[in-house]
Coordinates of C-alpha atoms in Angstrom, one line a residue:
M49 CA -2.2 -19.9 -10.2
A50 CA -1.3 -23.1 -11.9
K51 CA -3.7 -22.4 -14.5
Q52 CA -3.0 -18.9 -15.5
K53 CA -1.1 -18.9 -19.2
I54 CA 2.4 -17.1 -18.6
G55 CA 4.1 -16.8 -22.0
M56 CA 7.5 -16.0 -22.6
G57 CA 7.0 -12.1 -23.1
D58 CA 6.4 -12.4 -18.7
V59 CA 9.3 -14.1 -18.4
R60 CA 11.2 -11.9 -20.4
G61 CA 9.9 -9.1 -18.5
W62 CA 10.7 -10.5 -15.0
L63 CA 14.2 -11.5 -16.3
A64 CA 14.5 -7.7 -17.9
E65 CA 13.4 -6.5 -14.4
V66 CA 15.3 -8.7 -12.3
I67 CA 18.5 -9.1 -13.8
G68 CA 18.7 -6.5 -17.0
P69 CA 19.8 -3.6 -15.4
D70 CA 23.4 -5.7 -14.5
G71 CA 22.8 -7.2 -18.3
G72 CA 26.7 -6.1 -18.6
Y73 CA 28.5 -9.3 -16.4
L74 CA 26.3 -11.4 -18.1
R75 CA 26.7 -10.4 -21.6
L76 CA 30.8 -9.9 -21.1
A77 CA 31.0 -13.8 -19.6
M78 CA 28.9 -15.2 -22.5
V79 CA 32.0 -13.7 -24.5
Y80 CA 34.3 -15.3 -22.7
G81 CA 32.3 -18.5 -23.3
V82 CA 32.1 -18.1 -26.3
A83 CA 35.8 -17.9 -26.7
I84 CA 36.1 -21.2 -24.1
S85 CA 33.7 -23.4 -26.1
L86 CA 35.9 -22.5 -29.5
L87 CA 39.3 -23.1 -27.8
S88 CA 37.6 -26.4 -26.7
L89 CA 37.1 -28.3 -29.8
A90 CA 41.1 -28.0 -29.6
T91 CA 41.3 -31.7 -28.2
P92 CA 39.4 -32.7 -30.7
I93 CA 41.0 -31.4 -33.9
S94 CA 44.6 -32.6 -31.8
V95 CA 43.5 -36.1 -31.7
Q96 CA 42.7 -36.0 -35.5
L97 CA 45.3 -34.4 -36.9
L98 CA 47.6 -37.3 -34.6
I99 CA 45.9 -39.9 -35.7
N100 CA 46.0 -38.1 -39.6
S101 CA 49.6 -37.1 -39.8
V102 CA 51.8 -37.1 -37.1
A103 CA 51.5 -40.5 -36.5
K104 CA 52.4 -41.5 -40.7
I105 CA 55.1 -39.1 -40.2
A106 CA 56.6 -40.9 -36.7
L107 CA 58.9 -37.9 -36.4
P108 CA 58.8 -36.4 -32.7
A109 CA 58.9 -33.0 -33.3
P110 CA 55.3 -32.5 -34.8
L111 CA 54.3 -34.4 -31.6
L112 CA 55.9 -32.1 -29.4
T113 CA 54.8 -28.8 -31.5
L114 CA 50.9 -30.4 -31.5
S115 CA 51.0 -31.1 -27.7
A116 CA 52.7 -27.5 -26.8
L117 CA 50.2 -26.1 -29.2
L118 CA 47.4 -27.6 -27.5
F119 CA 48.7 -27.0 -23.7
A120 CA 48.6 -23.4 -24.6
L121 CA 44.7 -23.6 -26.0
L122 CA 43.9 -25.1 -22.8
L123 CA 46.1 -22.6 -20.7
L124 CA 44.3 -20.1 -22.5
V125 CA 40.8 -21.8 -21.6
V126 CA 41.8 -22.3 -18.2
V127 CA 42.9 -18.5 -18.0
L128 CA 39.4 -17.2 -19.6
S129 CA 37.1 -19.9 -16.9
A130 CA 38.9 -18.3 -14.2
L131 CA 37.7 -14.8 -15.1
R132 CA 34.3 -15.7 -16.2
V133 CA 34.1 -17.3 -12.3
H134 CA 35.2 -13.8 -11.3
I135 CA 32.3 -11.9 -13.7
M136 CA 30.3 -13.9 -11.6
A137 CA 30.8 -13.0 -7.7
L138 CA 30.8 -9.6 -9.2
F139 CA 27.2 -9.9 -10.8
E140 CA 25.9 -12.1 -7.5
R141 CA 27.3 -8.9 -5.5
R142 CA 26.2 -6.8 -7.6
I143 CA 22.8 -8.1 -7.7
F144 CA 22.4 -7.7 -4.2
A145 CA 23.3 -3.9 -3.7
R146 CA 21.2 -3.2 -6.7
T147 CA 18.0 -5.0 -5.6
V148 CA 18.7 -4.0 -1.2
A149 CA 18.7 -0.5 -2.8
E150 CA 15.8 -0.9 -4.9
I151 CA 13.4 -2.8 -2.1
T152 CA 14.9 -0.1 0.4
I153 CA 13.3 2.6 -2.0
R154 CA 10.4 1.5 -3.0
A155 CA 9.3 0.3 0.9
V156 CA 9.8 4.1 2.6
H157 CA 8.5 5.6 -0.7
A158 CA 5.6 3.1 -0.7
R159 CA 2.0 5.3 -1.8
N160 CA 0.3 3.3 0.7
P161 CA 2.5 2.0 3.6
F162 CA 0.6 -0.2 5.7
F163 CA 1.4 -3.5 4.6
A164 CA 0.3 -5.2 7.5
D165 CA -3.3 -3.9 7.5
A166 CA -3.5 -5.1 3.8
R167 CA -2.0 -8.1 4.7
R168 CA 0.7 -8.4 2.5
S169 CA 3.9 -7.7 4.9
D170 CA 4.9 -11.2 3.7
L171 CA 5.4 -9.7 0.7
F172 CA 9.3 -8.8 1.9
N173 CA 9.5 -12.6 2.0
R174 CA 10.2 -12.3 -1.9
Y175 CA 13.8 -10.9 -0.8
F176 CA 15.2 -14.4 -0.1
D177 CA 14.3 -15.0 -3.7
L178 CA 17.0 -13.1 -4.4
M179 CA 19.6 -15.5 -3.0
L180 CA 18.0 -18.0 -5.8
V181 CA 18.5 -15.6 -8.6
Q182 CA 21.8 -15.2 -7.6
K183 CA 23.2 -19.0 -8.1
S184 CA 20.8 -19.8 -10.4
V185 CA 21.8 -17.3 -13.0
P186 CA 25.7 -18.2 -12.4
S187 CA 25.1 -21.1 -12.9
L188 CA 23.4 -20.8 -16.2
V189 CA 25.6 -19.4 -17.7
I190 CA 28.7 -21.0 -16.7
G191 CA 27.1 -24.4 -17.4
A192 CA 23.7 -24.1 -19.5
F193 CA 25.7 -21.4 -21.7
T194 CA 28.7 -23.3 -22.1
I195 CA 26.9 -26.2 -22.7
L196 CA 24.0 -24.9 -25.8
L197 CA 27.2 -23.0 -27.5
Q198 CA 29.5 -26.1 -27.7
S199 CA 26.7 -28.1 -29.0
V200 CA 26.3 -25.8 -31.3
V201 CA 30.0 -25.1 -32.2
G202 CA 30.1 -29.4 -32.3
L203 CA 27.3 -30.0 -34.2
V204 CA 28.3 -27.2 -37.0
V205 CA 31.8 -28.5 -37.0
T206 CA 31.0 -32.4 -37.6
S207 CA 28.1 -31.5 -40.4
F208 CA 30.7 -30.4 -42.4
Y209 CA 32.2 -34.1 -42.3
H210 CA 29.2 -35.8 -44.7
P211 CA 25.9 -34.7 -45.3
F212 CA 24.6 -38.1 -43.6
F213 CA 26.0 -36.1 -40.3
L214 CA 24.1 -32.7 -41.6
A215 CA 21.0 -34.3 -41.5
F216 CA 21.5 -36.3 -38.1
N217 CA 22.0 -32.9 -36.7
V218 CA 19.2 -31.5 -38.4
V219 CA 17.0 -34.4 -36.6
L220 CA 19.1 -33.8 -33.2
I221 CA 17.9 -30.1 -32.8
A222 CA 14.4 -31.0 -34.2
L223 CA 13.6 -33.3 -31.3
V224 CA 15.3 -31.1 -28.9
L225 CA 12.8 -28.1 -29.5
L226 CA 10.3 -30.6 -29.4
I227 CA 11.0 -31.9 -25.8
W228 CA 11.3 -28.0 -25.1
Q229 CA 8.2 -27.1 -26.6
L230 CA 6.3 -30.0 -25.4
W231 CA 7.1 -29.6 -21.8
S232 CA 8.7 -26.0 -20.8
P233 CA 5.4 -23.8 -20.7
G234 CA 3.9 -26.0 -17.9
A235 CA 6.9 -26.7 -16.1
I236 CA 7.2 -22.6 -16.2
R237 CA 3.8 -22.5 -15.3
S238 CA 4.1 -25.0 -12.0
A239 CA 7.3 -23.6 -10.7
V240 CA 5.6 -20.0 -10.1
A241 CA 2.3 -22.0 -8.8
L242 CA 5.1 -23.9 -6.3
S243 CA 6.8 -20.6 -4.9
H244 CA 3.2 -18.7 -4.6
A245 CA 2.7 -22.2 -2.3
K246 CA 6.0 -22.0 -0.5
H247 CA 5.4 -18.1 0.2
E248 CA 1.7 -18.8 1.4
A249 CA 3.3 -21.6 3.9
A250 CA 5.7 -18.9 5.0
R251 CA 2.9 -16.8 5.6
W252 CA 1.1 -18.9 7.9
L253 CA 4.3 -20.1 9.6
E254 CA 5.1 -15.9 10.5
G255 CA 1.6 -16.0 11.6
L256 CA 2.2 -18.3 13.9
G257 CA 5.8 -17.1 15.4
G258 CA 3.9 -13.8 16.0
S259 CA 1.0 -15.4 17.9
N260 CA 2.4 -14.4 21.0
G261 CA 0.6 -17.6 22.6
F262 CA -2.3 -17.2 20.9
Y263 CA -2.4 -20.9 20.2
K264 CA -1.7 -22.0 24.0
S265 CA -5.4 -24.0 24.5
S266 CA -6.6 -26.8 22.7
R267 CA -9.3 -25.6 20.3
H268 CA -6.5 -23.1 19.1
L269 CA -3.8 -25.9 19.0
D270 CA -6.5 -27.8 16.6
F271 CA -6.6 -24.8 14.8
A272 CA -3.0 -23.9 14.6
M273 CA -2.0 -27.8 13.3
D274 CA -5.1 -27.8 10.8
G275 CA -3.9 -24.8 9.1
S276 CA -0.3 -26.0 8.8
E277 CA -1.6 -29.2 7.5
T278 CA -3.3 -27.1 4.3
M279 CA -0.2 -25.4 3.8
T280 CA 1.9 -28.4 3.2
A281 CA -1.0 -30.3 1.4
A282 CA -1.0 -27.4 -1.1
Y283 CA 2.3 -26.9 -1.5
V284 CA 3.1 -30.6 -1.7
D285 CA 0.3 -30.7 -4.4
A286 CA 2.1 -27.8 -6.2
H287 CA 4.9 -29.7 -6.1
R288 CA 3.7 -33.1 -7.6
R289 CA 2.3 -30.5 -10.9
H290 CA 5.5 -29.1 -11.2
F291 CA 8.1 -32.2 -10.4
R292 CA 5.6 -34.2 -13.5
F293 CA 6.9 -31.4 -16.1
T294 CA 10.3 -31.7 -14.8
F295 CA 10.7 -35.6 -14.5
V296 CA 9.5 -36.2 -17.7
Q297 CA 11.4 -33.2 -19.7
T298 CA 14.0 -34.9 -17.7
C299 CA 13.9 -38.7 -19.0
A300 CA 13.2 -37.1 -22.6
F301 CA 16.5 -36.1 -22.6
L302 CA 18.3 -38.3 -21.4
L303 CA 16.5 -41.3 -23.9
L304 CA 17.7 -38.6 -26.7
Y305 CA 21.1 -38.8 -24.9
A306 CA 20.9 -42.6 -25.6
T307 CA 19.5 -43.0 -28.6
A308 CA 22.3 -40.8 -30.3
S309 CA 24.6 -42.2 -29.2
A310 CA 23.6 -45.8 -29.8
A311 CA 22.6 -44.3 -33.7
L312 CA 26.0 -41.6 -34.3
L313 CA 28.3 -44.9 -33.6
A314 CA 26.0 -46.9 -36.2
L315 CA 26.0 -44.4 -38.7
G316 CA 29.6 -43.5 -38.3
G317 CA 30.6 -47.2 -38.4
W318 CA 28.8 -47.6 -41.4
L319 CA 30.0 -44.3 -43.7
I320 CA 34.0 -46.0 -42.7
L321 CA 32.4 -49.5 -44.4
Q322 CA 31.3 -47.5 -46.9
N323 CA 34.7 -45.2 -47.4
Q324 CA 33.0 -42.3 -47.3
L325 CA 34.6 -41.1 -43.5
S326 CA 38.2 -41.4 -42.3
I327 CA 38.6 -43.1 -38.7
G328 CA 40.3 -39.7 -37.8
Q329 CA 37.0 -38.2 -38.5
L330 CA 35.1 -41.0 -36.6
V331 CA 37.0 -40.3 -33.4
A332 CA 37.3 -36.5 -33.5
A333 CA 33.1 -36.7 -34.2
E334 CA 32.8 -38.8 -31.6
L335 CA 34.6 -36.9 -28.9
I336 CA 32.7 -33.7 -30.2
L337 CA 29.4 -35.9 -30.2
S338 CA 30.1 -37.6 -27.4
G339 CA 30.4 -33.7 -25.5
V340 CA 27.1 -32.5 -26.9
F341 CA 24.8 -36.1 -26.2
Y342 CA 25.9 -35.3 -22.4
G343 CA 25.1 -31.8 -22.2
L344 CA 21.9 -32.9 -23.6
G345 CA 21.3 -35.6 -20.6
Q346 CA 22.3 -32.9 -18.3
L347 CA 20.2 -30.3 -19.7
G348 CA 17.1 -31.0 -17.6
T349 CA 19.1 -30.1 -14.0
Y350 CA 19.8 -26.9 -16.0
L351 CA 16.6 -26.6 -16.9
E352 CA 14.9 -27.2 -13.3
A353 CA 17.2 -24.1 -12.3
Y354 CA 15.9 -22.2 -15.0
Y355 CA 12.5 -22.5 -14.2
D356 CA 13.2 -22.0 -10.4
M357 CA 14.9 -18.6 -11.3
I358 CA 11.7 -17.5 -13.3
A359 CA 10.1 -18.1 -10.6
A360 CA 12.1 -16.4 -7.9
A361 CA 12.3 -13.6 -10.3
E362 CA 8.3 -13.0 -10.7
E363 CA 8.1 -13.2 -6.7
V364 CA 11.1 -10.2 -6.3
S365 CA 9.3 -8.4 -9.3
L366 CA 6.6 -8.0 -7.0
L367 CA 8.5 -6.1 -4.8
Y368 CA 9.2 -3.9 -7.7
A369 CA 5.5 -3.5 -8.3
I370 CA 5.0 -1.7 -5.4
P371 CA 3.0 1.8 -5.9
H372 CA 5.4 4.4 -4.8
D373 CA 5.8 8.0 -4.4
T374 CA 8.5 10.3 -6.4
P375 CA 10.3 12.6 -3.8
Q376 CA 10.4 16.3 -4.6
R377 CA 12.9 17.4 -2.8
S378 CA 11.7 20.4 -1.9
S379 CA 12.3 22.6 1.4
Q380 CA 9.2 23.9 1.4
G381 CA 6.8 23.7 3.5
P382 CA 3.4 24.6 5.1
S383 CA 3.6 28.0 6.9
S384 CA 0.8 27.6 9.3
G385 CA -1.2 24.7 10.9
E386 CA -4.3 25.6 9.2
V387 CA -6.2 23.2 7.7
R388 CA -8.8 23.3 5.2
L389 CA -10.9 20.5 3.1
R390 CA -13.1 22.0 0.3
G391 CA -15.2 19.7 -1.6
V392 CA -13.0 16.6 -0.9
E393 CA -14.6 13.3 -1.4
S394 CA -13.6 10.4 -0.9
G395 CA -15.4 7.3 -1.1
D396 CA -18.2 7.4 1.1
V397 CA -17.2 10.5 2.7
R398 CA -17.1 14.1 2.1
F399 CA -15.3 17.2 3.7
D400 CA -15.9 20.4 4.0
L401 CA -13.7 21.5 7.3
T402 CA -11.9 25.0 8.2
I403 CA -9.6 24.3 11.0
A404 CA -7.8 27.3 12.4
A405 CA -4.2 27.3 12.8
G406 CA -3.3 26.3 16.7
R407 CA -6.8 25.2 17.2
Q408 CA -7.2 22.1 19.5
L409 CA -10.5 20.9 19.1
V410 CA -11.5 17.6 21.2
A411 CA -13.0 15.8 17.8
V412 CA -16.0 12.3 17.9
G413 CA -16.7 11.3 14.5
A414 CA -18.4 8.2 12.5
P415 CA -16.5 5.0 12.2
T416 CA -13.5 5.0 9.5
V417 CA -14.3 9.4 8.8
D418 CA -10.8 9.9 11.6
R419 CA -8.8 7.6 9.6
R420 CA -9.8 8.6 6.2
L421 CA -9.0 12.4 7.5
A422 CA -5.6 11.2 8.4
M423 CA -4.8 9.1 5.1
L424 CA -5.7 12.3 3.2
L425 CA -3.8 14.6 5.1
K426 CA -0.8 12.5 4.4
R427 CA -1.5 12.0 1.2
N428 CA -1.7 8.1 1.6
L429 CA -4.8 8.5 0.1
Q430 CA -5.4 11.1 -2.8
P431 CA -9.7 12.6 -2.7
D432 CA -11.8 11.6 -5.8
R433 CA -12.0 15.1 -5.7
G434 CA -11.8 19.0 -3.7
L435 CA -9.0 20.6 -2.2
V436 CA -6.6 19.4 0.7
M437 CA -4.8 22.7 2.0
V438 CA -2.6 23.0 4.8
G439 CA -1.3 26.4 5.6
G440 CA -3.4 27.6 2.8
V441 CA -1.4 26.0 0.1
D442 CA -2.8 22.4 -2.0
L443 CA -0.8 19.3 -0.3
E444 CA 0.1 18.6 -3.9
A445 CA 2.3 21.4 -3.7
F446 CA 4.5 20.1 -1.1
D447 CA 7.5 17.9 -1.1
V448 CA 5.3 14.3 0.0
Y449 CA 8.4 13.6 3.1
R450 CA 8.5 17.0 4.1
L451 CA 4.9 17.2 4.4
R452 CA 4.5 14.3 6.4
S453 CA 7.1 16.0 9.5
D454 CA 4.7 18.6 9.4
V455 CA 1.5 16.5 9.7
V456 CA 1.6 13.7 12.2
V457 CA -0.6 11.2 12.9
L458 CA -0.3 9.4 15.9
D459 CA -2.7 6.2 15.4
R460 CA -1.3 2.7 15.9
P461 CA 0.2 1.1 18.7
T462 CA 3.4 -0.3 16.9
I463 CA 6.6 1.2 16.5
V464 CA 9.6 -0.3 14.8
E465 CA 12.4 -1.7 17.0
I466 CA 14.7 1.1 17.4
R467 CA 16.1 2.1 21.0
I468 CA 14.1 4.5 23.0
R469 CA 17.1 7.6 22.3
E470 CA 17.2 7.0 18.7
Y471 CA 12.9 7.6 18.3
L472 CA 12.9 10.8 20.4
G473 CA 16.3 11.7 18.5
L474 CA 14.6 11.7 14.9
A475 CA 11.9 14.1 15.8
G476 CA 14.6 16.8 14.7
A477 CA 18.5 17.8 14.9
D478 CA 20.4 18.5 17.7
I479 CA 17.6 18.2 20.5
P480 CA 19.0 18.9 23.9
A481 CA 18.8 16.3 26.5
G482 CA 17.8 18.0 28.8
K483 CA 14.3 19.1 26.2
V484 CA 14.3 15.1 25.8
L485 CA 13.7 14.8 29.7
D486 CA 11.3 17.4 30.2
A487 CA 9.1 15.5 27.1
L488 CA 9.2 12.3 28.8
S489 CA 8.4 14.2 32.1
L490 CA 5.1 15.6 30.2
V491 CA 4.1 12.3 29.1
G492 CA 4.5 10.6 32.3
L493 CA 7.6 8.5 31.0
D494 CA 10.3 9.6 32.9
S495 CA 9.6 7.0 36.0
R496 CA 9.1 4.4 34.3
I497 CA 12.3 4.9 31.5
A498 CA 14.2 5.1 35.1
Q499 CA 13.0 1.6 35.7
L500 CA 13.8 -0.3 32.5
P501 CA 18.0 -2.1 33.2
E502 CA 18.9 -0.2 30.3
G503 CA 16.8 2.7 30.3
L504 CA 16.9 4.8 27.5
E505 CA 19.2 2.3 25.4
T506 CA 16.1 0.2 25.7
T507 CA 15.2 -1.2 22.3
L508 CA 11.9 -2.0 21.6
A509 CA 10.0 -4.4 19.8
A510 CA 7.7 -3.8 17.1
S511 CA 5.1 -4.1 19.4
G512 CA 6.2 -1.9 21.7
W513 CA 7.3 -4.4 24.7
P514 CA 8.4 -4.0 27.2
F515 CA 6.1 -0.4 27.8
S516 CA 2.3 -1.3 27.2
I517 CA 0.3 0.5 24.8
G518 CA -0.6 3.7 27.0
E519 CA 2.9 3.9 27.2
L520 CA 4.0 3.5 23.7
M521 CA 1.5 6.1 22.9
A522 CA 2.8 8.5 25.2
L523 CA 6.7 7.9 23.8
K524 CA 5.1 9.2 20.4
L525 CA 3.3 12.2 21.8
A526 CA 6.8 12.4 23.8
N527 CA 8.4 12.2 20.0
A528 CA 5.5 14.9 18.6
L529 CA 6.5 17.4 21.6
L530 CA 10.0 17.6 20.2
A531 CA 9.4 17.6 16.7
R532 CA 6.5 20.7 17.1
P533 CA 4.6 19.3 13.5
Q534 CA 2.1 22.1 12.3
V535 CA -0.7 19.3 12.8
L536 CA -1.2 16.9 15.2
L537 CA -3.6 14.4 15.1
L538 CA -4.5 11.7 18.1
S539 CA -6.3 9.0 17.5
P540 CA -8.7 7.4 20.4
L541 CA -5.9 4.9 21.4
Y542 CA -4.9 8.2 23.6
D543 CA -7.9 7.5 25.9
L544 CA -5.5 5.6 28.2
M545 CA -3.9 8.1 29.4
P546 CA -4.6 10.2 31.8
P547 CA -6.8 13.2 31.1
E548 CA -4.6 16.2 32.8
R549 CA -1.4 15.1 31.6
L550 CA -2.9 14.4 28.3
S551 CA -3.7 18.3 28.6
A552 CA -0.8 19.3 30.2
A553 CA 1.5 17.5 27.1
L554 CA -1.5 19.4 24.4
E555 CA -0.7 22.7 26.5
A556 CA 2.5 22.6 25.1
L557 CA 2.3 22.6 21.7
R558 CA 0.3 25.8 22.5
E559 CA 4.0 27.5 21.6
A560 CA 4.1 25.8 18.5
G561 CA 0.8 26.9 17.1
T562 CA 0.3 23.6 15.9
T563 CA -3.1 22.4 15.1
V564 CA -4.4 19.4 17.1
L565 CA -7.1 17.3 17.2
L566 CA -7.7 14.8 19.5
F567 CA -10.3 11.9 18.3
T568 CA -12.1 10.4 21.6
G569 CA -14.3 8.3 22.8
R570 CA -14.7 10.3 26.3
P571 CA -14.6 14.1 25.2
D572 CA -16.6 15.0 28.6
A573 CA -13.0 14.4 30.4
I574 CA -11.0 16.7 28.7
C575 CA -11.4 20.1 27.6
R576 CA -9.6 22.0 24.3
D577 CA -10.2 25.0 22.3
G578 CA -13.6 23.5 21.3
Y579 CA -15.3 20.4 19.5
L580 CA -15.9 18.8 16.1
W581 CA -18.3 16.0 15.1
L582 CA -17.3 14.3 12.0
G583 CA -19.5 12.2 10.1
H584 CA -19.9 11.3 6.8
T585 CA -21.0 13.8 4.9
Q586 CA -21.5 16.5 7.5
Q587 CA -18.6 18.1 9.7
V588 CA -19.6 20.7 12.6
Q589 CA -17.6 22.7 15.1
F590 CA -19.0 23.3 18.6
E591 CA -17.5 25.7 21.4
T592 CA -19.2 23.5 24.3
L593 CA -19.6 20.3 25.2
E594 CA -23.5 19.8 25.9
Q595 CA -23.7 20.9 22.1
L596 CA -21.5 18.1 20.9
S597 CA -23.6 16.3 23.0
A598 CA -27.0 17.3 21.6
A599 CA -25.7 16.6 18.5
L600 CA -24.5 13.8 19.0
R601 CA -28.2 12.6 20.6
D602 CA -29.8 13.7 17.5
Q603 CA -27.6 11.4 15.4
E604 CA -28.4 8.2 17.0
E605 CA -31.6 9.0 17.2
R606 CA -32.1 10.0 13.6
N607 CA -29.9 6.6 13.2
A608 CA -32.3 4.7 15.2
L609 CA -35.2 6.2 12.9
Q610 CA -33.5 4.8 10.0
A611 CA -32.7 1.6 11.3

């Protein structure tokens, strides 16, 4: 990443995406900054008037008037500065609220919500980079912008004092731009690379924290320590590269500060000796330009904050790049559980399949075919060609979120952190407590939950603890019994449930007319309406287990001959 070319167009794109919607706050703060910078000239101009005019008159009235006017102007600076700080506080709250809302929408509307499968669950750690943006922007708007603006105003004013001052200021600006151009592009690239190294280390440490005792052995412990050493070395190397750019640039600005200060004194003194500059003008120029030079010396610090802000904006922009579905908010859902796939192709799999509404089939499939079918039915995956229909209607006609309420796939032994009662309540509104207990009894969890100290108020971990995998899948089935979807797909994880209990639970779905596909590795252990074989290019329904077994034997023989 350090070698990746990053242009100012990329930087503007990241900042526009992350900060742009709240740019009104920044523009208003900059307007205040312009006023503050102009009013800041009150002090050097007052000093110049004092030396050139008031001191010669030797009367107290002009002195008091000048002091009162200076106080009023500086008091206005105080008020504007306080308002600017208040606006920046509003900006911090606004960008936080908006970004959290955006991340929430992107996460729940993600086209492929299985971030853990793609090893991208760490993507949401980028949320913490928002804090860096929150703190960097006010610092740059209040500090760096004020320094730059005051410098511009100061250079313009002093340029009118003498043509030599104009030439001096032009050379100064050229040197500043040269220092920026030489080291800033590399500093931006290295800042982004450093941020990526930071998140790689965070992902590794997060994996250690979620290892559940995996590293509690000598071999695994060595692996963990070696991995941490590798991550540390990568971060230190990225930090060293970034520091090389920022350190040299900071030193260049400090050297420019020292050189320009000495040169200004020499130039001003020479002009006075030549009677081309008054003492008042020299004092005013020293006051103005010494502030400019001091600001140049501080630019290195602000530029580091600027580079950190760019890196943080790039990280947050990754969250905005999550592909997502556009909700239609239609109330229409499938009218029945009939499943029909016509000429559907997805990768190396082809589906031609019709399952009548309300049918409950025991399914056996080739590797990955069951997952591909589930992804197609829930519209997490778009087919390369063909039509996927539920209830006789193409899936594209349904609101995707309503569809996923009517097509339920239970294939993952994980869950969100939630209380049992809350999870079951998500099955529908105003479900009677008696039906909840009946569903738990059907799947065999009533006595297990009764043994928990907090009962239905128990909060489940993401792994399902305190339930075992089988118990967690049973809880999900209880939720499906309450939700009564049109289509229900069950993975081979349900082989962990006793067959008779699973049959009883599925029988309860008859009344709802739910179409059920039970993928299993034990087709002889459970009997439903029929059997289904799902191959990569062929799908066949059977009425009896014997027909399915014969087809499986034929498939094994063909595979052996091909091998």
